[in-house]
Amino acid sequence: AWTQNRRWYLGLDLGAGGMSASLMDCENSQLYPICWVASQGEDSVTFLRLPSVAYLTTEQLSRSPEPSIAVGDDAVKLATRQTSGSQGVLLGNLRHALGVAIPYLSTHSHTWEPMLQWSEQQALALEWVQQATIALLHTLTHQQPNLTCTARELEPTVFATALSELAGVVVGCPSGWSDTFRFNLREAALATELVSHPDQIFFIEDAVAALLAELPLTQTPTPASDVAHPTPSSPLEGGTLVISAGATVTELLLVDLPADWQFLTAADLYCRSTSYAGNAIDQDIICQVFYPSVWGWRTLGTPTLDLPLPGEPDPSTRYRLQQRLRSNVLGQSLLRLARRSKLVLQQQETHRFEFEQRSWTVTQQDLHHRVIVPYIQLLNRELNTLLAQTGLSGQSIQQVICTGGTTAFPAIADWLQQKLPNASLIQHASNSIAASSRIANGLATLPLFPQVLNSSQHQYSDYFLLRELLR
């Protein structure tokens, strides 16, 4: 029923750090990852994952929210070139802000509400986030002056036809998130005319998408080509754990895969989600690894704040700390140093750098004991809950699928080997082409596995039920 007279589906992964997308041709079960080509004079840069950021100038912030917003690589360049006399706002983590509330135009004040306290000095209407999301989605279907959207294996005319005739859009959504996020993103997709009806937009969990990306699309082998065919090297069956961890959310999925994947249903999938991931690790590096050095701490003014507990979501405390870090040049520098240290210490035992006219050294051991161990303890608690829910044992898990840059720490692989001794690890390098489109690929394959969709939630969302109750 999904594919009858409906050829093209779009998988859309709007992550905290970047947006990726893939097209599914249901006639031949082939995937076509989408890329963006940014022109830079005579040169060009190709993005399989477009930065999901937007830049708002001070002039724009003084006006009512509007769709003409610089997004992606253009936004990053504008933020880099900004001067002290013209401080705009670089909006990131749009995904999280979309789940805060539904923006509306107040009939009393004639202004957009609610307001989002982005930093300690800057508040902006949540509608700006909605308009930024619409501008990002516009890059798929509307030609930009210096940005072209395409799929490498499709002729431009076929690609344009596919996007204009989409049967549906499948979007990733963390497990347990409110219907507010889905409502806002659905409205953004409709505003960009990707599809014309709300019931053509579907939501499944990121971890479910990571699982679907590993399942063969056909029962018969396909010839080798550059087109993405996410067929695993060996068949997946039995106890399977998926860990999806990016910038803001860590999601775990546990499933006992049937021998025939066509019988896989939503009832077989057990998910857990926690709002602790890469961004929280950056904060904990600042608070637990950098803080003992006490450099510039008074300048940052952090003693007036509570510090978040390491390895814990602690959302209100972390949001206040993030506001402080955004509000201070030193805080922004510390965030960049934390991200750099996180990457370096995955490969080296020490990271030495110059900062504030002094030389500093942080060690892999400090990062491990003060930050990564609490994170693994959090993962262990979530996994124990899933094992209890499913009745599976650690010894019965046959494979673990890891996706997202936050799963790349070697300590996580060591923990998994001890916790699940019989499991094989399936993990792509976080900077690989396969990893860039992995979630989007899995989302786009939903028409081949329609029974994993929570159909009742799709038909009867929270806001639909609220409207019926009010009636």
Coordinates of N, CA and C in Angstrom, one line a residue, residues 241 383 387 393-395 397 399-400 415-424:
L241 N 21.5 -4.7 19.6 CA 21.5 -3.4 20.3 C 22.0 -2.3 19.4
L383 N 20.9 0.5 29.4 CA 21.0 -0.9 28.8 C 20.4 -1.9 29.8
L387 N 17.3 -4.5 28.9 CA 17.5 -5.9 29.1 C 16.3 -6.5 30.0
S393 N 19.3 -11.4 27.8 CA 20.5 -11.4 28.6 C 21.6 -10.8 27.8
G394 N 22.6 -10.3 28.5 CA 23.8 -9.7 27.8 C 24.5 -10.7 26.9
Q395 N 24.5 -12.0 27.3 CA 25.1 -13.1 26.5 C 24.4 -13.4 25.2
I397 N 23.0 -11.1 23.2 CA 23.1 -10.1 22.2 C 24.2 -10.5 21.2
Q399 N 24.8 -8.7 18.1 CA 25.5 -7.6 17.4 C 25.1 -6.2 18.0
V400 N 26.0 -5.3 18.0 CA 25.8 -3.9 18.4 C 26.1 -3.0 17.3
W415 N 33.7 -1.3 27.0 CA 32.6 -1.6 27.9 C 31.6 -2.6 27.2
L416 N 31.3 -2.3 25.9 CA 30.4 -3.2 25.2 C 31.0 -4.6 25.1
Q417 N 32.3 -4.7 24.9 CA 32.9 -6.1 24.8 C 32.8 -6.8 26.1
Q418 N 32.9 -6.1 27.3 CA 32.8 -6.8 28.6 C 31.3 -7.1 28.9
K419 N 30.4 -6.1 28.6 CA 29.0 -6.2 28.9 C 28.3 -7.3 28.0
L420 N 28.7 -7.3 26.7 CA 28.0 -8.2 25.8 C 29.1 -9.0 25.1
P421 N 29.6 -10.1 25.7 CA 30.8 -10.8 25.3 C 30.6 -11.5 23.9
N422 N 29.4 -11.8 23.6 CA 29.2 -12.6 22.3 C 28.8 -11.7 21.1
A423 N 28.8 -10.4 21.3 CA 28.3 -9.5 20.3 C 29.4 -9.0 19.4
S424 N 29.1 -8.8 18.1 CA 30.0 -8.2 17.2 C 29.6 -6.7 17.1

